[in-house]
Coordinates of C-alpha atoms in Angstrom, one line a residue:
N1 CA 18.2 -13.7 -6.3
I2 CA 17.5 -14.5 -2.5
Q3 CA 18.1 -10.8 -1.3
H4 CA 15.6 -9.8 -4.1
R5 CA 13.2 -12.1 -3.4
L6 CA 13.5 -10.9 0.6
L7 CA 13.1 -7.1 -0.2
I8 CA 10.0 -7.7 -2.3
E9 CA 8.3 -9.9 0.3
G10 CA 9.4 -7.0 3.1
A11 CA 8.2 -4.6 0.6
F12 CA 4.6 -6.1 0.4
T13 CA 4.0 -6.3 3.8
I14 CA 3.6 -2.6 4.1
L15 CA 0.6 -2.8 1.6
Q16 CA -3.0 -3.1 2.8
D17 CA -4.5 -6.3 1.3
D18 CA -6.6 -4.6 -1.4
E19 CA -3.0 -2.9 -2.6
R20 CA -1.3 -6.1 -2.7
S21 CA -4.4 -8.2 -4.5
I22 CA -4.7 -5.3 -7.1
I23 CA -0.7 -5.0 -7.6
T24 CA -0.7 -8.6 -7.8
L25 CA -3.7 -9.3 -10.3
N26 CA -2.1 -6.7 -12.3
T27 CA 1.2 -7.7 -12.4
V28 CA 1.4 -11.6 -12.1
S29 CA -2.0 -12.6 -13.5
G30 CA -2.2 -9.6 -16.4
L31 CA -5.5 -8.7 -16.2
N32 CA -6.1 -5.3 -16.8
F33 CA -7.7 -2.6 -14.6
R34 CA -11.3 -2.8 -15.7
E35 CA -10.9 -6.4 -15.4
I36 CA -9.4 -5.9 -11.8
S37 CA -12.7 -3.4 -11.0
E38 CA -15.1 -6.2 -11.9
L39 CA -13.6 -8.9 -10.2
L40 CA -13.9 -7.4 -6.9
D41 CA -16.5 -5.4 -7.3
S42 CA -14.9 -1.9 -6.6
P43 CA -15.2 1.5 -8.5
L44 CA -12.5 1.6 -11.9
G45 CA -11.6 4.5 -9.9
S46 CA -11.3 3.4 -7.1
V47 CA -8.6 0.4 -7.9
L48 CA -6.4 3.1 -10.0
S49 CA -6.1 5.2 -7.3
K50 CA -5.2 2.3 -4.8
Y51 CA -2.7 0.9 -7.5
H52 CA -0.7 4.1 -7.6
R53 CA -0.9 4.7 -4.2
A54 CA 0.6 1.3 -3.6
L55 CA 3.4 1.8 -6.2
K56 CA 4.1 5.1 -4.3
K57 CA 4.5 2.9 -0.9
L58 CA 6.4 0.5 -2.8
K59 CA 9.0 3.0 -4.2
K60 CA 9.7 4.8 -1.0
Y61 CA 10.2 1.4 0.7
L62 CA 12.3 0.1 -1.8
E63 CA 14.3 3.1 -2.0
G64 CA 14.9 3.2 1.8
S65 CA 16.0 -0.2 2.0
I66 CA 19.2 0.0 -1.1

């Protein structure tokens, strides 16, 4: 559905680049957080923190858009 796609694309614009990368690497590429941590050369705790922060931002954005 084009409306859903536009909503998701809009939601991704509110994320910082690293948050967007982590979400994409996990959900689209299927990498686990340890693999993402190694790929981005970032501590595992930082990757997890950014992932959860990004999810909260997306949830807040999407709840306001529906």
